[in-house]
Amino acid sequence: VCVGVCGCCFCRARTPRATMTTDFGYSRYGAGLLFGLLWLAVMAPLLYVAYFRKRRQVMPLEEMDRRESVQALLDSPGRTQHQGDRRGRAMVAPAPLRQEEEQTQSNASAHTAWASADNAGQRNAKARAEAAAAKEAAARKADEEADRAAKAKAEADRAKAQAKAGIEAEQEAEAKAEQEAKAKAEQEAADSSDDDDDGPGKDAVKVSDKGLEVSETIQFGGNSPDIKPESFPILKRIAKTLRKQKQHVEIGGHCSDVGGSAEADAHELQLSQERADSVKAFLEKQGVASQRLTAKGYGDKVPVASNDTKEGRAKNRRVEFNFA
């Protein structure tokens, strides 16, 4: 084809522009085609022979061995053929080759089965992972719901406890107010009864700058801190007077000096303290606040009369109420 193109160009160069034919009598296009055909007629057989000879030279040894082994098998007497016409008759491979092909096919089938099993295993693993993730998410959601329910229950219990505590506090406050009102009413009743009472001890208690001046003597049992019943009215009058006061009162217990050893003096001191404590307890029962009262025993250290006479010792055995 290339030579034909070149011939065409050559003929065109040799042909004048005014004419369309060459020196040989052909058109310049026909001359080009003729040169191309002549070239193919000469070079085609040479190219064909050169191609197959080159292919024979570069054929791998493995391919040559395979062809030779196949040819040997074809020439062997143990080969079999399919029945049919000559054109459709085909060679059947011998038993060793057939086994090899079957083994190859079985290996391919096994490989395919393994690949399918592997894919199935991957799918199953993925499905198990998704199921585990879903289960974990459900468990986490259930835990969150349980926590919320527990918090709500705790808040409800706390609110219930607060409400109960508020109710109890209100009940306690009401009970306390009721008790205070009752005590106040009783105190007012006692005060009114004392005001109406003209019995002994009404004018026996007076308030001074130093304390209470009691005209009657509080009587105790012999060598005992027990108060005699005949002194209850005067103590009640003292309690009423102290309830109206706001000063702190010291209850001082005193005894007479009968003489004797240090043991007797210690006994007199202890007895005076016990008598002062008895008076303090009586006044507290009558409604006088305990924080306003202090009991102290002086023994025979502060006499107001001589201990040599019976009358003087009687005066020294006394209880005084002084403002602190």
mmCIF file of N, CA, C and O in Angstrom, residues 178-252:
data_model
loop_
_atom_site.group_PDB
_atom_site.id
_atom_site.type_symbol
_atom_site.label_atom_id
_atom_site.label_comp_id
_atom_site.label_asym_id
_atom_site.label_seq_id
_atom_site.Cartn_x
_atom_site.Cartn_y
_atom_site.Cartn_z
ATOM 1 N N GLU A 178 -50.174 23.483 121.940
ATOM 2 C CA GLU A 178 -51.269 23.074 122.821
ATOM 3 C C GLU A 178 -50.794 22.893 124.250
ATOM 4 O O GLU A 178 -51.457 23.326 125.210
ATOM 5 N N GLN A 179 -49.606 22.270 124.408
ATOM 6 C CA GLN A 179 -49.052 22.090 125.752
ATOM 7 C C GLN A 179 -48.742 23.432 126.401
ATOM 8 O O GLN A 179 -48.997 23.640 127.593
ATOM 9 N N GLU A 180 -48.158 24.350 125.591
ATOM 10 C CA GLU A 180 -47.856 25.665 126.152
ATOM 11 C C GLU A 180 -49.131 26.397 126.568
ATOM 12 O O GLU A 180 -49.175 27.038 127.626
ATOM 13 N N ALA A 181 -50.144 26.286 125.693
ATOM 14 C CA ALA A 181 -51.406 26.942 126.039
ATOM 15 C C ALA A 181 -52.011 26.325 127.303
ATOM 16 O O ALA A 181 -52.520 27.042 128.188
ATOM 17 N N LYS A 182 -51.909 24.993 127.395
ATOM 18 C CA LYS A 182 -52.447 24.316 128.578
ATOM 19 C C LYS A 182 -51.674 24.713 129.827
ATOM 20 O O LYS A 182 -52.271 25.000 130.883
ATOM 21 N N ALA A 183 -50.332 24.756 129.701
ATOM 22 C CA ALA A 183 -49.519 25.141 130.859
ATOM 23 C C ALA A 183 -49.802 26.582 131.267
ATOM 24 O O ALA A 183 -49.881 26.915 132.461
ATOM 25 N N LYS A 184 -49.984 27.450 130.241
ATOM 26 C CA LYS A 184 -50.289 28.841 130.544
ATOM 27 C C LYS A 184 -51.636 28.966 131.238
ATOM 28 O O LYS A 184 -51.804 29.748 132.217
ATOM 29 N N ALA A 185 -52.609 28.179 130.742
ATOM 30 C CA ALA A 185 -53.925 28.221 131.378
ATOM 31 C C ALA A 185 -53.857 27.715 132.810
ATOM 32 O O ALA A 185 -54.458 28.304 133.732
ATOM 33 N N GLU A 186 -53.112 26.612 132.997
ATOM 34 C CA GLU A 186 -52.962 26.095 134.356
ATOM 35 C C GLU A 186 -52.264 27.110 135.256
ATOM 36 O O GLU A 186 -52.622 27.270 136.429
ATOM 37 N N GLN A 187 -51.247 27.776 134.689
ATOM 38 C CA GLN A 187 -50.527 28.760 135.482
ATOM 39 C C GLN A 187 -51.426 29.930 135.845
ATOM 40 O O GLN A 187 -51.419 30.426 136.988
ATOM 41 N N GLU A 188 -52.214 30.385 134.850
ATOM 42 C CA GLU A 188 -53.144 31.467 135.142
ATOM 43 C C GLU A 188 -54.169 31.044 136.175
ATOM 44 O O GLU A 188 -54.524 31.821 137.064
ATOM 45 N N ALA A 189 -54.624 29.792 136.052
ATOM 46 C CA ALA A 189 -55.577 29.299 137.052
ATOM 47 C C ALA A 189 -54.936 29.242 138.430
ATOM 48 O O ALA A 189 -55.550 29.599 139.444
ATOM 49 N N ALA A 190 -53.664 28.772 138.472
ATOM 50 C CA ALA A 190 -52.970 28.709 139.762
ATOM 51 C C ALA A 190 -52.763 30.102 140.334
ATOM 52 O O ALA A 190 -52.930 30.337 141.534
ATOM 53 N N ASP A 191 -52.377 31.052 139.391
ATOM 54 C CA ASP A 191 -52.176 32.418 139.870
ATOM 55 C C ASP A 191 -53.476 33.018 140.411
ATOM 56 O O ASP A 191 -53.490 33.698 141.458
ATOM 57 N N SER A 192 -54.580 32.744 139.697
ATOM 58 C CA SER A 192 -55.864 33.276 140.161
ATOM 59 C C SER A 192 -56.281 32.646 141.481
ATOM 60 O O SER A 192 -56.790 33.307 142.378
ATOM 61 N N SER A 193 -55.993 31.335 141.615
ATOM 62 C CA SER A 193 -56.322 30.665 142.880
ATOM 63 C C SER A 193 -55.460 31.199 144.015
ATOM 64 O O SER A 193 -55.910 31.367 145.139
ATOM 65 N N ASP A 194 -54.206 31.504 143.680
ATOM 66 C CA ASP A 194 -53.337 32.072 144.714
ATOM 67 C C ASP A 194 -53.788 33.473 145.100
ATOM 68 O O ASP A 194 -53.699 33.888 146.256
ATOM 69 N N ASP A 195 -54.282 34.218 144.100
ATOM 70 C CA ASP A 195 -54.759 35.562 144.406
ATOM 71 C C ASP A 195 -56.008 35.522 145.275
ATOM 72 O O ASP A 195 -56.204 36.385 146.143
ATOM 73 N N ASP A 196 -56.808 34.520 145.058
ATOM 74 C CA ASP A 196 -58.039 34.393 145.845
ATOM 75 C C ASP A 196 -57.803 33.718 147.178
ATOM 76 O O ASP A 196 -58.700 33.685 148.026
ATOM 77 N N ASP A 197 -56.632 33.113 147.346
ATOM 78 C CA ASP A 197 -56.359 32.373 148.573
ATOM 79 C C ASP A 197 -55.962 33.362 149.681
ATOM 80 O O ASP A 197 -55.035 34.156 149.513
ATOM 81 N N ASP A 198 -56.653 33.277 150.751
ATOM 82 C CA ASP A 198 -56.341 34.131 151.919
ATOM 83 C C ASP A 198 -55.666 33.318 153.015
ATOM 84 O O ASP A 198 -55.628 33.738 154.173
ATOM 85 N N GLY A 199 -55.145 32.156 152.684
ATOM 86 C CA GLY A 199 -54.531 31.302 153.677
ATOM 87 C C GLY A 199 -53.201 31.861 154.147
ATOM 88 O O GLY A 199 -52.761 32.949 153.760
ATOM 89 N N PRO A 200 -52.506 31.083 154.927
ATOM 90 C CA PRO A 200 -51.226 31.517 155.472
ATOM 91 C C PRO A 200 -50.183 31.669 154.376
ATOM 92 O O PRO A 200 -50.138 30.905 153.430
ATOM 93 N N GLY A 201 -49.345 32.643 154.478
ATOM 94 C CA GLY A 201 -48.257 32.857 153.545
ATOM 95 C C GLY A 201 -48.559 33.874 152.480
ATOM 96 O O GLY A 201 -47.703 34.171 151.655
ATOM 97 N N LYS A 202 -49.736 34.483 152.478
ATOM 98 C CA LYS A 202 -50.064 35.451 151.439
ATOM 99 C C LYS A 202 -49.220 36.716 151.551
ATOM 100 O O LYS A 202 -48.759 37.261 150.558
ATOM 101 N N ASP A 203 -49.030 37.172 152.741
ATOM 102 C CA ASP A 203 -48.258 38.396 152.974
ATOM 103 C C ASP A 203 -46.890 38.092 153.544
ATOM 104 O O ASP A 203 -46.215 39.006 154.066
ATOM 105 N N ALA A 204 -46.435 36.833 153.456
ATOM 106 C CA ALA A 204 -45.170 36.457 154.070
ATOM 107 C C ALA A 204 -43.985 36.646 153.143
ATOM 108 O O ALA A 204 -42.844 36.459 153.558
ATOM 109 N N VAL A 205 -44.196 36.992 151.848
ATOM 110 C CA VAL A 205 -43.123 37.134 150.869
ATOM 111 C C VAL A 205 -43.150 38.557 150.331
ATOM 112 O O VAL A 205 -44.184 39.033 149.843
ATOM 113 N N LYS A 206 -42.009 39.240 150.426
ATOM 114 C CA LYS A 206 -41.860 40.589 149.897
ATOM 115 C C LYS A 206 -40.594 40.643 149.036
ATOM 116 O O LYS A 206 -39.635 39.940 149.303
ATOM 117 N N VAL A 207 -40.633 41.503 148.037
ATOM 118 C CA VAL A 207 -39.509 41.653 147.116
ATOM 119 C C VAL A 207 -38.718 42.892 147.511
ATOM 120 O O VAL A 207 -39.296 43.988 147.673
ATOM 121 N N SER A 208 -37.402 42.730 147.692
ATOM 122 C CA SER A 208 -36.496 43.847 148.005
ATOM 123 C C SER A 208 -35.412 43.915 146.926
ATOM 124 O O SER A 208 -35.394 43.135 145.971
ATOM 125 N N ASP A 209 -34.492 44.839 147.088
ATOM 126 C CA ASP A 209 -33.405 44.968 146.123
ATOM 127 C C ASP A 209 -32.454 43.792 146.177
ATOM 128 O O ASP A 209 -31.834 43.436 145.173
ATOM 129 N N LYS A 210 -32.298 43.172 147.331
ATOM 130 C CA LYS A 210 -31.351 42.070 147.489
ATOM 131 C C LYS A 210 -31.970 40.720 147.174
ATOM 132 O O LYS A 210 -31.263 39.783 146.819
ATOM 133 N N GLY A 211 -33.286 40.614 147.350
ATOM 134 C CA GLY A 211 -33.935 39.350 147.102
ATOM 135 C C GLY A 211 -35.315 39.318 147.684
ATOM 136 O O GLY A 211 -36.002 40.341 147.753
ATOM 137 N N LEU A 212 -35.719 38.111 148.115
ATOM 138 C CA LEU A 212 -37.030 37.930 148.714
ATOM 139 C C LEU A 212 -36.883 37.905 150.233
ATOM 140 O O LEU A 212 -36.004 37.223 150.779
ATOM 141 N N GLU A 213 -37.793 38.626 150.883
ATOM 142 C CA GLU A 213 -37.841 38.612 152.353
ATOM 143 C C GLU A 213 -39.008 37.740 152.758
ATOM 144 O O GLU A 213 -40.166 38.066 152.506
ATOM 145 N N VAL A 214 -38.691 36.582 153.332
ATOM 146 C CA VAL A 214 -39.697 35.594 153.728
ATOM 147 C C VAL A 214 -39.828 35.647 155.234
ATOM 148 O O VAL A 214 -38.837 35.445 155.966
ATOM 149 N N SER A 215 -41.044 35.897 155.688
ATOM 150 C CA SER A 215 -41.269 36.019 157.140
ATOM 151 C C SER A 215 -41.403 34.673 157.812
ATOM 152 O O SER A 215 -41.147 34.542 159.014
ATOM 153 N N GLU A 216 -41.791 33.655 157.087
ATOM 154 C CA GLU A 216 -41.955 32.316 157.663
ATOM 155 C C GLU A 216 -40.714 31.468 157.358
ATOM 156 O O GLU A 216 -40.085 31.613 156.300
ATOM 157 N N THR A 217 -40.422 30.561 158.205
ATOM 158 C CA THR A 217 -39.278 29.682 158.053
ATOM 159 C C THR A 217 -39.720 28.389 157.380
ATOM 160 O O THR A 217 -40.753 27.811 157.746
ATOM 161 N N ILE A 218 -38.948 27.974 156.437
ATOM 162 C CA ILE A 218 -39.233 26.713 155.740
ATOM 163 C C ILE A 218 -38.789 25.575 156.641
ATOM 164 O O ILE A 218 -37.639 25.507 157.071
ATOM 165 N N GLN A 219 -39.699 24.659 156.898
ATOM 166 C CA GLN A 219 -39.448 23.585 157.840
ATOM 167 C C GLN A 219 -38.994 22.323 157.099
ATOM 168 O O GLN A 219 -39.529 21.969 156.049
ATOM 169 N N PHE A 220 -37.992 21.653 157.670
ATOM 170 C CA PHE A 220 -37.470 20.385 157.156
ATOM 171 C C PHE A 220 -37.550 19.343 158.248
ATOM 172 O O PHE A 220 -37.682 19.658 159.434
ATOM 173 N N GLY A 221 -37.475 18.075 157.860
ATOM 174 C CA GLY A 221 -37.431 17.008 158.820
ATOM 175 C C GLY A 221 -36.139 17.041 159.625
ATOM 176 O O GLY A 221 -35.125 17.601 159.190
ATOM 177 N N GLY A 222 -36.155 16.421 160.788
ATOM 178 C CA GLY A 222 -34.973 16.424 161.623
ATOM 179 C C GLY A 222 -33.784 15.752 160.944
ATOM 180 O O GLY A 222 -33.868 14.566 160.589
ATOM 181 N N ASN A 223 -32.712 16.539 160.804
ATOM 182 C CA ASN A 223 -31.477 16.047 160.168
ATOM 183 C C ASN A 223 -31.766 15.422 158.784
ATOM 184 O O ASN A 223 -31.188 14.404 158.401
ATOM 185 N N SER A 224 -32.692 16.082 158.007
ATOM 186 C CA SER A 224 -33.126 15.544 156.716
ATOM 187 C C SER A 224 -33.390 16.701 155.752
ATOM 188 O O SER A 224 -33.794 17.791 156.187
ATOM 189 N N PRO A 225 -33.231 16.460 154.439
ATOM 190 C CA PRO A 225 -33.524 17.508 153.453
ATOM 191 C C PRO A 225 -34.986 17.521 153.005
ATOM 192 O O PRO A 225 -35.357 18.321 152.143
ATOM 193 N N ASP A 226 -35.835 16.675 153.569
ATOM 194 C CA ASP A 226 -37.234 16.602 153.163
ATOM 195 C C ASP A 226 -37.997 17.797 153.727
ATOM 196 O O ASP A 226 -37.901 18.127 154.920
ATOM 197 N N ILE A 227 -38.812 18.410 152.867
ATOM 198 C CA ILE A 227 -39.598 19.575 153.261
ATOM 199 C C ILE A 227 -40.892 19.096 153.917
ATOM 200 O O ILE A 227 -41.567 18.204 153.405
ATOM 201 N N LYS A 228 -41.254 19.752 155.035
ATOM 202 C CA LYS A 228 -42.484 19.384 155.722
ATOM 203 C C LYS A 228 -43.683 19.953 154.974
ATOM 204 O O LYS A 228 -43.602 21.021 154.363
ATOM 205 N N PRO A 229 -44.828 19.269 154.997
ATOM 206 C CA PRO A 229 -46.012 19.750 154.259
ATOM 207 C C PRO A 229 -46.490 21.131 154.697
ATOM 208 O O PRO A 229 -47.075 21.858 153.884
ATOM 209 N N GLU A 230 -46.279 21.489 155.961
ATOM 210 C CA GLU A 230 -46.760 22.787 156.398
ATOM 211 C C GLU A 230 -46.022 23.961 155.735
ATOM 212 O O GLU A 230 -46.467 25.110 155.818
ATOM 213 N N SER A 231 -44.870 23.657 155.061
ATOM 214 C CA SER A 231 -44.124 24.716 154.370
ATOM 215 C C SER A 231 -44.493 24.821 152.888
ATOM 216 O O SER A 231 -43.950 25.699 152.186
ATOM 217 N N PHE A 232 -45.384 23.967 152.412
ATOM 218 C CA PHE A 232 -45.757 24.019 150.993
ATOM 219 C C PHE A 232 -46.429 25.339 150.607
ATOM 220 O O PHE A 232 -46.122 25.912 149.551
ATOM 221 N N PRO A 233 -47.365 25.860 151.441
ATOM 222 C CA PRO A 233 -48.011 27.119 151.042
ATOM 223 C C PRO A 233 -47.023 28.281 150.875
ATOM 224 O O PRO A 233 -47.124 29.042 149.902
ATOM 225 N N ILE A 234 -46.095 28.415 151.802
ATOM 226 C CA ILE A 234 -45.137 29.514 151.686
ATOM 227 C C ILE A 234 -44.229 29.333 150.459
ATOM 228 O O ILE A 234 -43.869 30.288 149.758
ATOM 229 N N LEU A 235 -43.871 28.075 150.148
ATOM 230 C CA LEU A 235 -43.049 27.827 148.943
ATOM 231 C C LEU A 235 -43.840 28.126 147.666
ATOM 232 O O LEU A 235 -43.277 28.632 146.675
ATOM 233 N N LYS A 236 -45.140 27.835 147.680
ATOM 234 C CA LYS A 236 -45.961 28.169 146.517
ATOM 235 C C LYS A 236 -46.033 29.680 146.332
ATOM 236 O O LYS A 236 -46.008 30.188 145.204
ATOM 237 N N ARG A 237 -46.178 30.409 147.459
ATOM 238 C CA ARG A 237 -46.188 31.856 147.375
ATOM 239 C C ARG A 237 -44.858 32.378 146.841
ATOM 240 O O ARG A 237 -44.815 33.309 146.033
ATOM 241 N N ILE A 238 -43.752 31.765 147.277
ATOM 242 C CA ILE A 238 -42.428 32.168 146.776
ATOM 243 C C ILE A 238 -42.330 31.884 145.266
ATOM 244 O O ILE A 238 -41.812 32.701 144.490
ATOM 245 N N ALA A 239 -42.823 30.727 144.808
ATOM 246 C CA ALA A 239 -42.784 30.386 143.385
ATOM 247 C C ALA A 239 -43.593 31.375 142.559
ATOM 248 O O ALA A 239 -43.179 31.811 141.476
ATOM 249 N N LYS A 240 -44.786 31.778 143.072
ATOM 250 C CA LYS A 240 -45.593 32.753 142.359
ATOM 251 C C LYS A 240 -44.870 34.087 142.235
ATOM 252 O O LYS A 240 -44.878 34.731 141.175
ATOM 253 N N THR A 241 -44.231 34.496 143.325
ATOM 254 C CA THR A 241 -43.496 35.767 143.289
ATOM 255 C C THR A 241 -42.327 35.692 142.306
ATOM 256 O O THR A 241 -42.066 36.640 141.547
ATOM 257 N N LEU A 242 -41.615 34.570 142.293
ATOM 258 C CA LEU A 242 -40.469 34.433 141.392
ATOM 259 C C LEU A 242 -40.899 34.353 139.925
ATOM 260 O O LEU A 242 -40.158 34.783 139.034
ATOM 261 N N ARG A 243 -42.058 33.795 139.658
ATOM 262 C CA ARG A 243 -42.521 33.739 138.270
ATOM 263 C C ARG A 243 -42.749 35.131 137.703
ATOM 264 O O ARG A 243 -42.628 35.347 136.501
ATOM 265 N N LYS A 244 -43.089 36.071 138.568
ATOM 266 C CA LYS A 244 -43.310 37.438 138.115
ATOM 267 C C LYS A 244 -42.014 38.224 137.992
ATOM 268 O O LYS A 244 -42.014 39.300 137.407
ATOM 269 N N GLN A 245 -40.942 37.706 138.566
ATOM 270 C CA GLN A 245 -39.638 38.371 138.495
ATOM 271 C C GLN A 245 -38.811 37.783 137.346
ATOM 272 O O GLN A 245 -39.103 36.696 136.844
ATOM 273 N N LYS A 246 -37.756 38.494 136.976
ATOM 274 C CA LYS A 246 -36.872 38.032 135.905
ATOM 275 C C LYS A 246 -35.429 37.913 136.345
ATOM 276 O O LYS A 246 -34.577 37.579 135.537
ATOM 277 N N GLN A 247 -35.142 38.200 137.603
ATOM 278 C CA GLN A 247 -33.779 38.109 138.087
ATOM 279 C C GLN A 247 -33.394 36.660 138.353
ATOM 280 O O GLN A 247 -34.244 35.801 138.562
ATOM 281 N N HIS A 248 -32.080 36.439 138.352
ATOM 282 C CA HIS A 248 -31.543 35.129 138.724
ATOM 283 C C HIS A 248 -31.482 35.052 140.249
ATOM 284 O O HIS A 248 -31.002 35.970 140.910
ATOM 285 N N VAL A 249 -31.964 33.953 140.800
ATOM 286 C CA VAL A 249 -32.099 33.798 142.256
ATOM 287 C C VAL A 249 -31.176 32.704 142.742
ATOM 288 O O VAL A 249 -31.123 31.626 142.144
ATOM 289 N N GLU A 250 -30.466 33.007 143.821
ATOM 290 C CA GLU A 250 -29.620 32.002 144.472
ATOM 291 C C GLU A 250 -30.327 31.521 145.728
ATOM 292 O O GLU A 250 -30.679 32.302 146.611
ATOM 293 N N ILE A 251 -30.539 30.216 145.797
ATOM 294 C CA ILE A 251 -31.179 29.608 146.957
ATOM 295 C C ILE A 251 -30.067 29.154 147.896
ATOM 296 O O ILE A 251 -29.316 28.230 147.570
ATOM 297 N N GLY A 252 -29.947 29.820 149.040
ATOM 298 C CA GLY A 252 -28.878 29.495 149.989
ATOM 299 C C GLY A 252 -29.382 28.706 151.176
ATOM 300 O O GLY A 252 -30.318 29.123 151.869
#
